[in-house]
CSV table of C-alpha atoms and ligand atoms in Angstrom, one decimal:
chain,number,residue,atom,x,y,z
A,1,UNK,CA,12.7,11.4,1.5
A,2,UNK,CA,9.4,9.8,2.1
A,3,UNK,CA,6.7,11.7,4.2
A,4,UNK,CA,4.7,8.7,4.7
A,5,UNK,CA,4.5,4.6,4.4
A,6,UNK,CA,2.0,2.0,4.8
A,7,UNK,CA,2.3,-1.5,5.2
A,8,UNK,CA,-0.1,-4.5,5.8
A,9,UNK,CA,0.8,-7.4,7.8
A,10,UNK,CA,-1.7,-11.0,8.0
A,11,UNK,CA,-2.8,-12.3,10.7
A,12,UNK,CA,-0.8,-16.0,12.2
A,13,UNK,CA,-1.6,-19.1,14.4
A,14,UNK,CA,1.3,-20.5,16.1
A,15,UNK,CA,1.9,-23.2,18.0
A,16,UNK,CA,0.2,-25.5,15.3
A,17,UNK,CA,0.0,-27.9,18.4
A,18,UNK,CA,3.3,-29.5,19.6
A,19,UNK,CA,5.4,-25.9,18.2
A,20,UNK,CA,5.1,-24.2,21.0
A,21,UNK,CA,7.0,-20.8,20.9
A,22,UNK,CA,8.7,-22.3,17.3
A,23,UNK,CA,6.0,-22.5,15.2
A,24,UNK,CA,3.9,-19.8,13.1
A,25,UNK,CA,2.1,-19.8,9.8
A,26,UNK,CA,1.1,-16.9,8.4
A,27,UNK,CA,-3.1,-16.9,7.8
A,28,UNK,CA,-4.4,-15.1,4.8
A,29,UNK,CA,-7.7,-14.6,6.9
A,30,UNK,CA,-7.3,-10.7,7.9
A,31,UNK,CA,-4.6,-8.4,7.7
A,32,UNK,CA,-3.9,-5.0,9.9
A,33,UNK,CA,-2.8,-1.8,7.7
A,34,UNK,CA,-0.6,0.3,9.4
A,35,UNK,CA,0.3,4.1,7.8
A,36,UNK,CA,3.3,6.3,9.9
A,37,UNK,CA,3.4,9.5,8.8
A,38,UNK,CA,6.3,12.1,10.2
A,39,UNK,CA,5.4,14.9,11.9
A,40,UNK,CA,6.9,18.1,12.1
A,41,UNK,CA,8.4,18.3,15.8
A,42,UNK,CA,11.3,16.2,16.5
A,43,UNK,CA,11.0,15.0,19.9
A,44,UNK,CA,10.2,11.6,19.5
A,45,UNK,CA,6.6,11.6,19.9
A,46,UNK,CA,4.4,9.0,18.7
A,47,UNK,CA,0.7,9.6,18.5
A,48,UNK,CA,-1.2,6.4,17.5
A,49,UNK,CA,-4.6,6.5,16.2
A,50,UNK,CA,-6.5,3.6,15.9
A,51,UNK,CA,-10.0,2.1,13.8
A,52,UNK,CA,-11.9,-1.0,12.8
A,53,UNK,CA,-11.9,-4.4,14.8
A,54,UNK,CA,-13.1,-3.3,18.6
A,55,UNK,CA,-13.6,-6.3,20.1
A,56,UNK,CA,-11.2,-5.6,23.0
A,57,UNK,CA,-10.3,-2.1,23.3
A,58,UNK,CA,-6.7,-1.9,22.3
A,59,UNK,CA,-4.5,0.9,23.8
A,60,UNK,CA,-3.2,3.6,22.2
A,61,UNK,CA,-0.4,4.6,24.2
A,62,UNK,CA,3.0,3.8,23.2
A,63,UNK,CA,4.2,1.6,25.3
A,64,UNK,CA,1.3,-0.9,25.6
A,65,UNK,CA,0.9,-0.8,22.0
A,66,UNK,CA,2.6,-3.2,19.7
A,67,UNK,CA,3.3,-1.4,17.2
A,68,UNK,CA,4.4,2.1,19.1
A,69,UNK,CA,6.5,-0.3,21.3
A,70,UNK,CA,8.0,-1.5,17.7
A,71,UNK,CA,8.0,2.3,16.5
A,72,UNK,CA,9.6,3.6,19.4
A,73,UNK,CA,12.4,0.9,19.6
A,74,UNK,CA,13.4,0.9,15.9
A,75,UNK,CA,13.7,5.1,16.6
A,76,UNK,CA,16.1,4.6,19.5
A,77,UNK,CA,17.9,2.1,17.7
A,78,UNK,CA,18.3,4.4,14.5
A,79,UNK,CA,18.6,7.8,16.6
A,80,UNK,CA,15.7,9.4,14.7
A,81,UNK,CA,13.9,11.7,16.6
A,82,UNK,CA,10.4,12.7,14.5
A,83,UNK,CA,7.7,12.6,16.0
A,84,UNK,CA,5.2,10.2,14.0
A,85,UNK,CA,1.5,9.6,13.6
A,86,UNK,CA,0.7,6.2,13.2
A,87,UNK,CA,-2.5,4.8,11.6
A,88,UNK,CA,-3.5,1.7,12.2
A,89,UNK,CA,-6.2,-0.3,10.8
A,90,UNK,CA,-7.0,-3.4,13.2
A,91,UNK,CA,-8.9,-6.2,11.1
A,92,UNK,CA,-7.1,-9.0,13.4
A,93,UNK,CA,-9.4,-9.3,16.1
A,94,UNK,CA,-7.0,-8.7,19.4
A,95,UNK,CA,-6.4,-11.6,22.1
A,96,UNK,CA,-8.3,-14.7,20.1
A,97,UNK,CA,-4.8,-16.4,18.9
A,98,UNK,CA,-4.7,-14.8,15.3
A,99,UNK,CA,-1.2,-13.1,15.7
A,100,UNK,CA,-3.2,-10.0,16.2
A,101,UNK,CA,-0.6,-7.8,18.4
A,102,UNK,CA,2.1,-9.7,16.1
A,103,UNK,CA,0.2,-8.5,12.5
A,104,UNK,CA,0.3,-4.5,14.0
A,105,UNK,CA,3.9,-5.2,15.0
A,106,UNK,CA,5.3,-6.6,11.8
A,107,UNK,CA,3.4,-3.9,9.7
A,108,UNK,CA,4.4,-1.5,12.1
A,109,UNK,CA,8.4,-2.7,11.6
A,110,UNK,CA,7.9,-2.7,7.7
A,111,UNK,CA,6.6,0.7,7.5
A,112,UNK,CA,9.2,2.5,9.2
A,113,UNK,CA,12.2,0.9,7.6
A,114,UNK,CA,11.0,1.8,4.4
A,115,UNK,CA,9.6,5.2,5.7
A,116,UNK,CA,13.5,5.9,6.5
A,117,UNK,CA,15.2,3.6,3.4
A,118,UNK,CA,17.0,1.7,6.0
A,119,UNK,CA,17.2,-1.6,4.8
A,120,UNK,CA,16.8,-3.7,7.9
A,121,UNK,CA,16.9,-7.1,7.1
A,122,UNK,CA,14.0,-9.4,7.8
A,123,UNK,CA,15.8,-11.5,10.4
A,124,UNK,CA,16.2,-8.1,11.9
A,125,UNK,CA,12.8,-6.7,11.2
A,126,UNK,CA,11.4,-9.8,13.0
A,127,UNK,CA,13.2,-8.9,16.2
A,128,UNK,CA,12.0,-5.8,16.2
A,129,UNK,CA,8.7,-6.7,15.2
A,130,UNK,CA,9.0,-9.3,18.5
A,131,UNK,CA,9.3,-6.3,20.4
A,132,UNK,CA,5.4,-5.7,19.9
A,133,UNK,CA,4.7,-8.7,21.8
A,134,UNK,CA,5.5,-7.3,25.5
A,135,UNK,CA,2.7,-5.5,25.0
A,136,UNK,CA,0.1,-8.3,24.7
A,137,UNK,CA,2.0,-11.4,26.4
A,138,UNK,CA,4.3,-9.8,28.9
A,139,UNK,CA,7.8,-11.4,26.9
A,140,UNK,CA,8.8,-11.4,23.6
A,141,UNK,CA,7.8,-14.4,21.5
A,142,UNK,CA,9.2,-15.1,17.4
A,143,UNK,CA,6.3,-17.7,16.4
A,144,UNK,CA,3.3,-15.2,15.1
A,145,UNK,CA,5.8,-12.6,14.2
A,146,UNK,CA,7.8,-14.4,12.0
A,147,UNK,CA,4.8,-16.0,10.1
A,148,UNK,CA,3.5,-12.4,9.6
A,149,UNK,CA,7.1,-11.0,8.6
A,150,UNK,CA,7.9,-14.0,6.1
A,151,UNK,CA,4.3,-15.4,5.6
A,152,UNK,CA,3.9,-19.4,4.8
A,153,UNK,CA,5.4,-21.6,7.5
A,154,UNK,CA,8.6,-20.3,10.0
A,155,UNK,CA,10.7,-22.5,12.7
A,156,UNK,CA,12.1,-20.1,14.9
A,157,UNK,CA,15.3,-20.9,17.0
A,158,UNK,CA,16.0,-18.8,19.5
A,159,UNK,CA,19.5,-20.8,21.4
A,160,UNK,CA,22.5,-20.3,20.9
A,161,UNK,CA,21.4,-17.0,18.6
A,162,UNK,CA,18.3,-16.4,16.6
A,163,UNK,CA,17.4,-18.2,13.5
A,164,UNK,CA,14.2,-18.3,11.5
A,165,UNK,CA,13.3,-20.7,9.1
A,166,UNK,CA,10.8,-20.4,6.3
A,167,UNK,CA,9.2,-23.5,4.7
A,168,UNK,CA,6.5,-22.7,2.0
A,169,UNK,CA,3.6,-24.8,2.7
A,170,UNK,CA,1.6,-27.4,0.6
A,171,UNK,CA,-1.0,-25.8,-2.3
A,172,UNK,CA,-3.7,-28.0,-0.7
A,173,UNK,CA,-3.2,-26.6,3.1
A,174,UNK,CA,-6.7,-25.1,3.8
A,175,UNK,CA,-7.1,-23.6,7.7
A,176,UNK,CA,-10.5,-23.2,9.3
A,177,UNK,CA,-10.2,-20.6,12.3
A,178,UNK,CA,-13.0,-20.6,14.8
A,179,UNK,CA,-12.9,-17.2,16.8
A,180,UNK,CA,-15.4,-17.8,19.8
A,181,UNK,CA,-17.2,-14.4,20.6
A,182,UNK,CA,-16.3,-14.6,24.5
A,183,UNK,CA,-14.8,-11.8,26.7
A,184,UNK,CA,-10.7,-12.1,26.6
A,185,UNK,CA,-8.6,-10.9,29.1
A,186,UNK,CA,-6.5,-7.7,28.4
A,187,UNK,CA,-3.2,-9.6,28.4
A,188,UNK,CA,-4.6,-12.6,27.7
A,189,UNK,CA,-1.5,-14.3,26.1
A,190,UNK,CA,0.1,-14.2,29.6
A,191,UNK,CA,-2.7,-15.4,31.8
A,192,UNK,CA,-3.0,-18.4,29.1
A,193,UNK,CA,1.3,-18.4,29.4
A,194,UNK,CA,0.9,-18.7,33.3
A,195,UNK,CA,-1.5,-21.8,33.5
A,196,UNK,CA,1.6,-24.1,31.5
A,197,UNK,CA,3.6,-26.5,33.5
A,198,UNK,CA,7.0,-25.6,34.1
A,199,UNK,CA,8.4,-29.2,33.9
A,200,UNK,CA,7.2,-31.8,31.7
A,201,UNK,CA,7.9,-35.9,32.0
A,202,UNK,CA,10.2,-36.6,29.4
A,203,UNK,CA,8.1,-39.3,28.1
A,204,UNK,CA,5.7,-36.5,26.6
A,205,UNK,CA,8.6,-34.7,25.7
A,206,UNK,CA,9.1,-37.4,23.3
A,207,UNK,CA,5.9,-37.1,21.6
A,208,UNK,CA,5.8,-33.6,21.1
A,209,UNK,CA,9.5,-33.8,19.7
A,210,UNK,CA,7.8,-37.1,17.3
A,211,UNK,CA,4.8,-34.6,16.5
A,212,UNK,CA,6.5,-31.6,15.7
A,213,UNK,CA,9.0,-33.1,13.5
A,214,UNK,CA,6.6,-34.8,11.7
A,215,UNK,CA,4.9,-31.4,11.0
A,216,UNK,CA,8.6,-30.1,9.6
A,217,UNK,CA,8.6,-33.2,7.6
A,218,UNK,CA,5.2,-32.6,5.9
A,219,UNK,CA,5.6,-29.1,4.8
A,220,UNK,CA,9.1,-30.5,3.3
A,221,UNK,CA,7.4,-32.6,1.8
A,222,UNK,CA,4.3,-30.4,0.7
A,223,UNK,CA,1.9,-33.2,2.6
A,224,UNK,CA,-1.0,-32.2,4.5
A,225,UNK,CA,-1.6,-35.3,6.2
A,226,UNK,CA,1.6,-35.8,7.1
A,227,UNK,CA,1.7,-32.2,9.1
A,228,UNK,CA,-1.9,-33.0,10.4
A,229,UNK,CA,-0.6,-36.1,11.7
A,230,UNK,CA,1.8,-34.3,13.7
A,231,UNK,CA,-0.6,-31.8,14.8
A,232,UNK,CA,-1.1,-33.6,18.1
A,233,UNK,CA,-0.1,-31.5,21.6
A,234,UNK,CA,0.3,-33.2,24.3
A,235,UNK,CA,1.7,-30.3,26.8
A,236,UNK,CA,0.5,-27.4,26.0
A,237,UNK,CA,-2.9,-28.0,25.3
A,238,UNK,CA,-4.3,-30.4,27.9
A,239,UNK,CA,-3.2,-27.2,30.0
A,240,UNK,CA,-4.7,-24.5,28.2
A,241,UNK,CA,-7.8,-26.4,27.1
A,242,UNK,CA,-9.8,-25.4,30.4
A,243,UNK,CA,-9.6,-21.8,29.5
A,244,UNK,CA,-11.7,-22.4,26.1
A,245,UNK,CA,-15.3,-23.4,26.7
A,246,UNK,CA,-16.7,-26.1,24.2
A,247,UNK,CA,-12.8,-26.6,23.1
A,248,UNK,CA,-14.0,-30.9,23.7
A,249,UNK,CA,-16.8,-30.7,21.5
A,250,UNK,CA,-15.6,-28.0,18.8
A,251,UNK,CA,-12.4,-30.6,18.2
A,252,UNK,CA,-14.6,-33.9,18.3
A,253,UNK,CA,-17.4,-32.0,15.9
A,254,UNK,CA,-14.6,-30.7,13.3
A,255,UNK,CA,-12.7,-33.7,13.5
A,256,UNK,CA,-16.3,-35.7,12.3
A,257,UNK,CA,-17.5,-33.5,9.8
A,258,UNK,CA,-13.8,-33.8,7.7
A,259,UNK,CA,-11.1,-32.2,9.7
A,260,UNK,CA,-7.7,-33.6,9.4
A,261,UNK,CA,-6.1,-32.2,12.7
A,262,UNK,CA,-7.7,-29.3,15.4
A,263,UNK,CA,-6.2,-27.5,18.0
A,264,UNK,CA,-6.1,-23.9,20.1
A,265,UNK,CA,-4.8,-21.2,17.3
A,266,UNK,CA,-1.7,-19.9,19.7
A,267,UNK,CA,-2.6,-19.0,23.0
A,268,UNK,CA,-6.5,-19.3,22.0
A,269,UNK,CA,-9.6,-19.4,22.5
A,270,UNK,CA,-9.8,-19.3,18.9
A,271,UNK,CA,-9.9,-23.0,17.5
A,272,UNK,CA,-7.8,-24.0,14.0
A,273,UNK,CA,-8.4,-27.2,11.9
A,274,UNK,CA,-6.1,-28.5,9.0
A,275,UNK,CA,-7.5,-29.5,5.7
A,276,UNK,CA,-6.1,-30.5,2.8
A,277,UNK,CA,-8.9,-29.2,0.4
A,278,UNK,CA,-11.4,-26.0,1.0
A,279,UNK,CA,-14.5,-28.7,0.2
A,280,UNK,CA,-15.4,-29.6,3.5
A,281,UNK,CA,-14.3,-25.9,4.4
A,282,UNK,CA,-17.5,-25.0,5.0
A,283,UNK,CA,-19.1,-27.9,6.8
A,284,UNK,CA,-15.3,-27.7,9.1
A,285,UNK,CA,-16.2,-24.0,10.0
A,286,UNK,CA,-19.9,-25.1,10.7
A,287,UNK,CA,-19.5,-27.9,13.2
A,288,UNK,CA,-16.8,-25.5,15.1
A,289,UNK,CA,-19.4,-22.8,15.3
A,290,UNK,CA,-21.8,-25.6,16.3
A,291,UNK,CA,-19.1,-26.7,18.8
A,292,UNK,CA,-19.0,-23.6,20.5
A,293,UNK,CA,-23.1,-23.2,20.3
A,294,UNK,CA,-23.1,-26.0,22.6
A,295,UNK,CA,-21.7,-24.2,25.1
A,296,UNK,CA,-24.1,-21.2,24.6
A,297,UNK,CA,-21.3,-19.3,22.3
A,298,UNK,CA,-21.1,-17.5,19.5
A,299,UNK,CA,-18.1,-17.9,16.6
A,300,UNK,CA,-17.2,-16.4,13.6
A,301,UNK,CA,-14.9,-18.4,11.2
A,302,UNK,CA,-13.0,-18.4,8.6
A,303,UNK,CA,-12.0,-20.7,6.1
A,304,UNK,CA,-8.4,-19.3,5.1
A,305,UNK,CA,-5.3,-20.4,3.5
A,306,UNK,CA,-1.0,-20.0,4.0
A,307,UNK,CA,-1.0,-16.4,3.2
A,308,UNK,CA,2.5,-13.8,1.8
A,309,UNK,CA,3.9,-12.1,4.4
A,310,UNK,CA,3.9,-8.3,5.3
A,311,UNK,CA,5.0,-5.8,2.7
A,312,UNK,CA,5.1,-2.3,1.9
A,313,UNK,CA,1.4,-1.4,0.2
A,314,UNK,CA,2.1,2.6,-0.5
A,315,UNK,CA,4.9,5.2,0.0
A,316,UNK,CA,4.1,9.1,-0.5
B,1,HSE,N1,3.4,-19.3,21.4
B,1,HSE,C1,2.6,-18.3,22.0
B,1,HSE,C2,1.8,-18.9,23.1
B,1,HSE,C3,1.7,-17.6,21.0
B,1,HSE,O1,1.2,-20.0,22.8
B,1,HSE,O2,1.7,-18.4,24.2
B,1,HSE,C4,0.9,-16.6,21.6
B,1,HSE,O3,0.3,-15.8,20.6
């Protein structure tokens, strides 16, 4: 029996504009490592221990953590009763629309079902891993968690049952994440959740429907400009944009300099644009952070690709 296992899960945008909640792509950008180790009490007792990325402070008890809410489900579920310490390494900053709660989640769910052999399957795994996201945005949500289970790009259908579809994306897919340094709130995800209209006229409706099949169409068809063309929100974003500061000029200054497509990475404030080549990659990720200067704010970016999904990086 293994004493130990560690997994690494990337970090995800979803949404990829008109997607909302049925949309993720796994981003090669970061990844969060995440080691469970069993103890020798058997109560149950998870003691988390966290390091790296401290942009918001992250909490360490169970229940408000991703991955100990993930940890602690899968040990009900199972009736295992170790206690477990779990490491985890945050390199997805927390509450800037990277999949960062979703990346500790679904490395969290990888590591313990191979810790105890059990075999879960991914479908599964992302459910549990989904679990992970009361903890940031107050209800479960599939869309990061799937891209960081499966990696590439994942339709999630959660009516009449769940159902997760994985598309691998075009070669020439290049993402450009902008990752404004401003204060986030602690549960972000549901403030930017709240501010959404709970009724929409059907004629937008109709475009997003238009948009976001268009973006299934392009990854069918491995064509970038086809799934930029489709990256075009016309609900969700219009409502969120007033909680990201310079989102007007960041889109207008990425879109000049080469950018196919822009919108909010998930629930933001981080910015994504689609490319089709990592050439203007550079210049993109310049005229975001240039976008965000203009409103007296600091970026970092990165100029990242589809990435793998989680997996299993050592068993002792
Ligand atoms: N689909 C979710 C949202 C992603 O936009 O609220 C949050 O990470």
């Amino acid at each position: 029996m293994a004493k130990s296992c560690t997994a690494v899960a990337p970090s995800s945008t979803a949404n990829l504009g008109p997607g909302y909640d049925v949309f993720g792509l796994g981003l090669s950008a970061l990844e969060d490592t995440v080691r469970i180790t069993k103890a020798s009490g058997r109560s149950r007792r998870i003691t988390i221990r966290l390091s790296g990325e401290k942009s918001i402070s992250i909490p360490s008890n169970t229940e408000s953590n991703s991955a100990g809410l993930v940890i602690e489900k899968m040990s009900e579920d199972f009736d295992l009763r170790y206690d477990l310490d779990v490491r985890i390494v945050k390199r997805v900053p927390a509450g800037f629309g990277m999949g960062s709660s979703a990346a500790s989640a679904a490395a969290a769910a990888v590591a313990f079902d191979r810790l105890f052999n059990l075999k879960v399957r991914k479908s599964k795994l992302i459910e549990y891993a989904a679990e992970g996201e009361i903890a940031s945005a107050g209800t479960k949500h599939y869309d990061n968690v799937s891209g960081a289970i499966l990696g590439g790009f994942v339709i999630v259908r959660t009516i009449p049952e769940l159902e997760f579809i994985k598309i691998i994306p075009p070669e020439d897919l290049v993402l450009v994440i902008a990752v404004p340094t401003v204060k986030v709130a602690c549960r972000k995800t549901e403030v930017a959740r709240s501010v959404l209209p709970k009724e929409v006229p059907l004629k937008n409706v109709i475009r997003n429907v238009s948009n976001a099949s268009t973006i299934v169409a392009g990854f069918i068809l491995k064509d970038t400009k086809m799934i930029a063309r489709g990256v075009d929100d016309v609900i969700v974003e219009p409502a969120r944009k007033h909680l990201i500061p310079g989102f007007d000029a960041v889109k207008s200054k990425a879109l000049k300099s080469g950018a196919l497509a822009v919108t909010i990475s998930g629930a933001g404030p981080s910015m994504i644009s689609f490319l089709n080549s990592r050439k203007n990659g550079k210049l993109v990720a310049h005229s975001m952070a240039a976008g965000f200067k203009e409103s007296k704010i600091k970026s970092r970016t990165f100029v990242c690709h589809p990435s793998n999904g989680a997996r299993v990086v050592s068993v002792t």
